[in-house]
Coordinates of C-alpha atoms in Angstrom, one line a residue:
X1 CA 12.5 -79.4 -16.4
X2 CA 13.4 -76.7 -19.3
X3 CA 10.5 -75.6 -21.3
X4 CA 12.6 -76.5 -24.2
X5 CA 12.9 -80.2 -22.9
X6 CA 9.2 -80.2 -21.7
X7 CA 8.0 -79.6 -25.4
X8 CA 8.5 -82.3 -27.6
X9 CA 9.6 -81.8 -31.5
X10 CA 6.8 -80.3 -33.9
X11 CA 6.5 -80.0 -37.2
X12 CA 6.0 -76.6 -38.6
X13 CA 2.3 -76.6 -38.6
X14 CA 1.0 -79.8 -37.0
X15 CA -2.2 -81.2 -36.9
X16 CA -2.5 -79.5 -33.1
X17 CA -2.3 -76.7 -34.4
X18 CA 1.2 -76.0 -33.2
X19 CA 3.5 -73.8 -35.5
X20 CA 7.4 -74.1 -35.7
X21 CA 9.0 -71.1 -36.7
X22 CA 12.5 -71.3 -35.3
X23 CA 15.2 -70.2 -37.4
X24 CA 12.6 -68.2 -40.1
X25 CA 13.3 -64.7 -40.5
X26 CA 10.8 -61.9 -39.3
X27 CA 9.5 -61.1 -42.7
X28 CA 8.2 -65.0 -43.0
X29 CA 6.9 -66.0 -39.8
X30 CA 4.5 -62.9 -38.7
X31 CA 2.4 -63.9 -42.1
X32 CA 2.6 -67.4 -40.9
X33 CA 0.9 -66.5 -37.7
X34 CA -1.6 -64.0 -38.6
X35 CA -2.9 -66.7 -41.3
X36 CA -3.1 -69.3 -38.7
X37 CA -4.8 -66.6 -36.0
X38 CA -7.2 -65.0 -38.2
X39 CA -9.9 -67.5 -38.2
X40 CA -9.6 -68.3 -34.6
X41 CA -13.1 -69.1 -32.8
X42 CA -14.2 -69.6 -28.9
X43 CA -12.4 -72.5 -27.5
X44 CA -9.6 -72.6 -30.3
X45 CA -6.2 -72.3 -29.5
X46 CA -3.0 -71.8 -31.5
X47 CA 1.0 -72.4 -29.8
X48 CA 4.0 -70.8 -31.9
X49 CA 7.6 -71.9 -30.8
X50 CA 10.0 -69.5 -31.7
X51 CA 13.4 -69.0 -30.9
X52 CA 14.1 -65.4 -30.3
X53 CA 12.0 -63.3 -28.2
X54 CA 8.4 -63.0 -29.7
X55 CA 6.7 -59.5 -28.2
X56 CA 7.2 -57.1 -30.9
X57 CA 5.8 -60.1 -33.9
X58 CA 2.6 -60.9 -31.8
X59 CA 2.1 -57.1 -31.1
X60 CA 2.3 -57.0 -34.9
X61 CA -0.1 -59.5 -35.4
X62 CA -2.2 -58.3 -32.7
X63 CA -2.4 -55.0 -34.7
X64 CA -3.2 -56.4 -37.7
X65 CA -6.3 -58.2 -36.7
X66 CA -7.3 -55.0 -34.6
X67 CA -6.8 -57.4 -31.3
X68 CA -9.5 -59.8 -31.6
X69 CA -6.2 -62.3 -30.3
X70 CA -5.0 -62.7 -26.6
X71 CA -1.4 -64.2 -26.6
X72 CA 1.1 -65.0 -23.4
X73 CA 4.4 -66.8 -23.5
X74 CA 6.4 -68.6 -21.3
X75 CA 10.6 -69.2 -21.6
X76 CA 13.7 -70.7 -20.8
X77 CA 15.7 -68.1 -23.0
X78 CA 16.5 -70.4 -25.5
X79 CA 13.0 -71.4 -26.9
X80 CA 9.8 -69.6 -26.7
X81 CA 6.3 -70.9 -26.4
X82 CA 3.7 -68.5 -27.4
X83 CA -0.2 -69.8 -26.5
X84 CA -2.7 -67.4 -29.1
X85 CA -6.9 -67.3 -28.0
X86 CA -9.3 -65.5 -29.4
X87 CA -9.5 -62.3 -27.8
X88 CA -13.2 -62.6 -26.0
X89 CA -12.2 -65.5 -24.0
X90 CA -9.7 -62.9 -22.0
X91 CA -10.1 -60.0 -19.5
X92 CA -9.9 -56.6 -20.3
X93 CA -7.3 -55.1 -18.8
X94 CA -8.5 -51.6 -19.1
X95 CA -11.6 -49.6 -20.5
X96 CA -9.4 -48.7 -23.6
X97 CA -8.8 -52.4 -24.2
X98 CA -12.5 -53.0 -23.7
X99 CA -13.7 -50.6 -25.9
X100 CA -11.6 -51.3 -28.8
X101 CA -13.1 -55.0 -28.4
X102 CA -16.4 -53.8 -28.5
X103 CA -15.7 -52.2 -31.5
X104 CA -14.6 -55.3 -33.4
X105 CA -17.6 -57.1 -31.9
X106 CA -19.9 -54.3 -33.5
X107 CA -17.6 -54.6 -36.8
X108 CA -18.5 -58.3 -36.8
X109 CA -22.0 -57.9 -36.7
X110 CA -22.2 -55.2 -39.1
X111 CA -20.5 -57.0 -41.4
X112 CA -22.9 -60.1 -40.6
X113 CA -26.0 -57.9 -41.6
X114 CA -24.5 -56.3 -44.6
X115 CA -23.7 -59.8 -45.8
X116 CA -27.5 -61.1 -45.3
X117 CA -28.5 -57.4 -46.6
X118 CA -26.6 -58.5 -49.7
X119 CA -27.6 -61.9 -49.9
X120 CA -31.5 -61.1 -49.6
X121 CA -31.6 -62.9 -45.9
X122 CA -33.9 -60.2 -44.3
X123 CA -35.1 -62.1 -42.0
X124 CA -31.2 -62.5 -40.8
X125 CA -30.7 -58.9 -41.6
X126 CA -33.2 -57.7 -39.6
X127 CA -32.3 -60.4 -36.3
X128 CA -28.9 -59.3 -36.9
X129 CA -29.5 -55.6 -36.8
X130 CA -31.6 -55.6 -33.5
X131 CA -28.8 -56.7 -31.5
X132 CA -26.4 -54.3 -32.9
X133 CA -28.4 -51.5 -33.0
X134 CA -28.6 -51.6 -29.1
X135 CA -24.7 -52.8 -28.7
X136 CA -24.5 -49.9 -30.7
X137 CA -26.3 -47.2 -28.5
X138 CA -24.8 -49.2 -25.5
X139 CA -21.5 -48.2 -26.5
X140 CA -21.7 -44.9 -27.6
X141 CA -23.7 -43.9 -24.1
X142 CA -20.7 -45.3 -22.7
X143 CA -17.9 -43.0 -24.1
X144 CA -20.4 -39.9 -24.5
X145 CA -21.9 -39.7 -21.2
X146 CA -19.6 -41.4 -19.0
X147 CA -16.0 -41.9 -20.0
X148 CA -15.5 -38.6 -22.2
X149 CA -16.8 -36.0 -19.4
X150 CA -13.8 -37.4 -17.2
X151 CA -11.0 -39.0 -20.0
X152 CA -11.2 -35.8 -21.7
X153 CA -9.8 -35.1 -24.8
X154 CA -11.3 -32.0 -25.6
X155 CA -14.8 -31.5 -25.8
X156 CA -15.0 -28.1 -28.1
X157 CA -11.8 -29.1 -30.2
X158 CA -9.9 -32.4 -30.5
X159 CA -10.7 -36.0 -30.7
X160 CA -13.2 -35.7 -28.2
X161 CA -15.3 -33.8 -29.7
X162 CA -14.5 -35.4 -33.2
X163 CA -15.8 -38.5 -31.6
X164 CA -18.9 -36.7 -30.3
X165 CA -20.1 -35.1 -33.8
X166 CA -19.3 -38.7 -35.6
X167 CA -21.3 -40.7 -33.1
X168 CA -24.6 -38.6 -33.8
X169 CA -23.8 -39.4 -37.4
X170 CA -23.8 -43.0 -37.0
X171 CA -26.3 -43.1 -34.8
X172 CA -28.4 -41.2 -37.5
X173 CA -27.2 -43.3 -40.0
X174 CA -28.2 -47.1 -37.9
X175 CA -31.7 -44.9 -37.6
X176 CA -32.2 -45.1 -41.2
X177 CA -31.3 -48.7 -41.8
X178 CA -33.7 -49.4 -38.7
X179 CA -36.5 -47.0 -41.0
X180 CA -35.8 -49.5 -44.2
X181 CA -36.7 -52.7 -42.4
X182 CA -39.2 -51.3 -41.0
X183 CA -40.8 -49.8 -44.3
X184 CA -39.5 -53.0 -45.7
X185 CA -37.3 -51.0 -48.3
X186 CA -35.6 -53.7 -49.0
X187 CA -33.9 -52.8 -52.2
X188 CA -32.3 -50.3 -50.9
X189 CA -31.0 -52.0 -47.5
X190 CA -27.6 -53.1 -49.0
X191 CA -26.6 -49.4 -50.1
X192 CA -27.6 -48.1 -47.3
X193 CA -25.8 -50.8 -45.1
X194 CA -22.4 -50.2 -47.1
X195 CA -22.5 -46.8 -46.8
X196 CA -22.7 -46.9 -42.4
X197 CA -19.6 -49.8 -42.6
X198 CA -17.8 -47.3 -44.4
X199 CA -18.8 -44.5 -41.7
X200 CA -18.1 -46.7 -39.0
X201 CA -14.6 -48.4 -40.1
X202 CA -13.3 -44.8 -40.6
X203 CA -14.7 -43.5 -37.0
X204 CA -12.9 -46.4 -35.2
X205 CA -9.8 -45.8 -37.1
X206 CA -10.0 -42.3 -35.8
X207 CA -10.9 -42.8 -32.4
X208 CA -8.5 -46.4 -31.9
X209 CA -5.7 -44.1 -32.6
X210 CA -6.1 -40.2 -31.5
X211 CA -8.8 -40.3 -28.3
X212 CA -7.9 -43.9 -27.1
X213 CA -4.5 -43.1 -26.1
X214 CA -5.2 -40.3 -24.3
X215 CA -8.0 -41.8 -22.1
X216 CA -5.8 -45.1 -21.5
X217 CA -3.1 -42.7 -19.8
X218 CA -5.6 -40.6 -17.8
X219 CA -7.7 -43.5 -17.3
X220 CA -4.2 -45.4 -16.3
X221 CA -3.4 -42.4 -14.1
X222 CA -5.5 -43.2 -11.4
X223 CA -5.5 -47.0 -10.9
X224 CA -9.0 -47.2 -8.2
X225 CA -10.5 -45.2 -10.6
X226 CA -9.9 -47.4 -13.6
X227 CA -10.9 -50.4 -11.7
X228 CA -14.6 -48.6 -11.1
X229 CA -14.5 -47.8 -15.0
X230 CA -13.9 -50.7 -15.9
X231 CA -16.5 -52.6 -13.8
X232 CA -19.2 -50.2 -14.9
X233 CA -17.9 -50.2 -18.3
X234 CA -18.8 -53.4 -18.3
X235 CA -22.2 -53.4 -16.3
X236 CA -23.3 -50.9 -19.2
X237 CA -22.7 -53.1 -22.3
X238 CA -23.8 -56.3 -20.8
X239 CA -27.2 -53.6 -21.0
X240 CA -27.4 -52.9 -16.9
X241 CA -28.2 -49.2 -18.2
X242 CA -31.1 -49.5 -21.1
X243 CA -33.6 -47.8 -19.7
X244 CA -31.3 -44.9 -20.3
X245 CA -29.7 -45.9 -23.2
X246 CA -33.3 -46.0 -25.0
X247 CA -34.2 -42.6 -23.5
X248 CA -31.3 -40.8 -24.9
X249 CA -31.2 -43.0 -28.1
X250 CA -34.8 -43.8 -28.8
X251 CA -35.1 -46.4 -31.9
X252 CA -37.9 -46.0 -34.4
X253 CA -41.7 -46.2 -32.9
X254 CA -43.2 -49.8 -34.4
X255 CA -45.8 -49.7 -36.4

């Protein structure tokens, strides 16, 4: 049985969530998608049927929401069906691809704490800000101590070392909104707050699009290698290496 004959008619946006956009021009279907995507949560699922080949609109949509969507699509040649989750329910396929979700994870929280920040929720803020302060070091032990000295990208000059000079700023900058809660500054959380978003958008910007490329081809370059990576990469944000990761990043002695 065709794909085409196994699918039965659907509206352009049906009630399961399945969107028609056969026959619509480039320029009108990628928007369709995105705003159907962009809210996706875990367990969701969104199916586009489209008529000419799909890759280079759900790359484009993928870009736009910085990949926090996994798609595949099956064929017959005639009619495409394109099946779109929410980017944690799939498997990294590389380090590159698992650092750039971590970084939309991270921008999620953030933004969750700058909301609650704004909103007066400190109890939320401060909740909120305890589990991305260690994603945070997590991360950035990973790419300073054990991807950079091997990926390269040039530790005196280039990205590399771009990255390296920007992560100590952040990680100063999270230090500071750990020293407000803790001195209960409150009033001046939210400023504070908007000011490390700003340092941190910019940063992955950076980073997503000078370093990443050139680890994901040495990385790429040497496939056993990038399995091990990978696996460790892991291992170290799911926290298996904290005890170092709150050596070389200490947070704030309580009071």
């Amino acid at each position: 049985m065709s794909i085409q004959s196994a699918i039965s008619p659907a509206p352009r946006v049906s009630a399961q969530n399945v969107i028609d956009v056969c026959g619509m021009p480039y320029a009108v279907a990628q928007p369709l998608i995105y705003a159907a995507t962009i809210r996706l949560a875990i367990g969701q699922q969104v199916r586009v049927l489209a008529d000419t080949d799909p890759s280079a609109m759900m790359r484009a949509v993928a870009f736009q929401l910085r990949d926090a969507i996994s798609w595949r699509f099956e064929t017959d040649g005639k009619l495409w069906q394109i099946d779109i989750r929410p980017r944690a329910e799939a498997e990294a396929k590389d380090v590159v691809d698992l650092l750039t979700w971590d970084h939309y994870r991270l921008d999620c929280q953030f933004a969750d704490i700058l909301a609650a920040a704004n909103q007066n929720r400190i109890t939320d803020a401060e909740t909120l800000f305890s589990d991305y302060w260690i994603g945070l070091r997590r991360h950035v032990h990973l790419e300073n101590n054990i991807l950079g000295p091997i990926l390269g990208g040039g530790e005196i000059k280039g990205p590399l070392a771009d990255m390296l000079l920007e992560h100590d700023s952040i990680i100063v900058q999270s230090k500071l909104v750990e020293e407000t809660l803790m001195e209960k500054d409150y009033g001046m959380l939210p400023a504070i707050c908007a000011v490390l978003s700003g340092s941190l958008a910019k940063h992955e910007n950076r980073e997503e699009n000078t370093l990443f490329p050139i680890w994901q081809t040495t990385d790429n370059s040497d496939r056993g290698r990038a399995a091990e990576f990978l696996a460790r990469s892991k291992e170290v944000l799911a926290g298996a290496e904290d005890q170092q990761v709150n050596g070389i990043f200490p947070g704030c002695a309580r009071k």
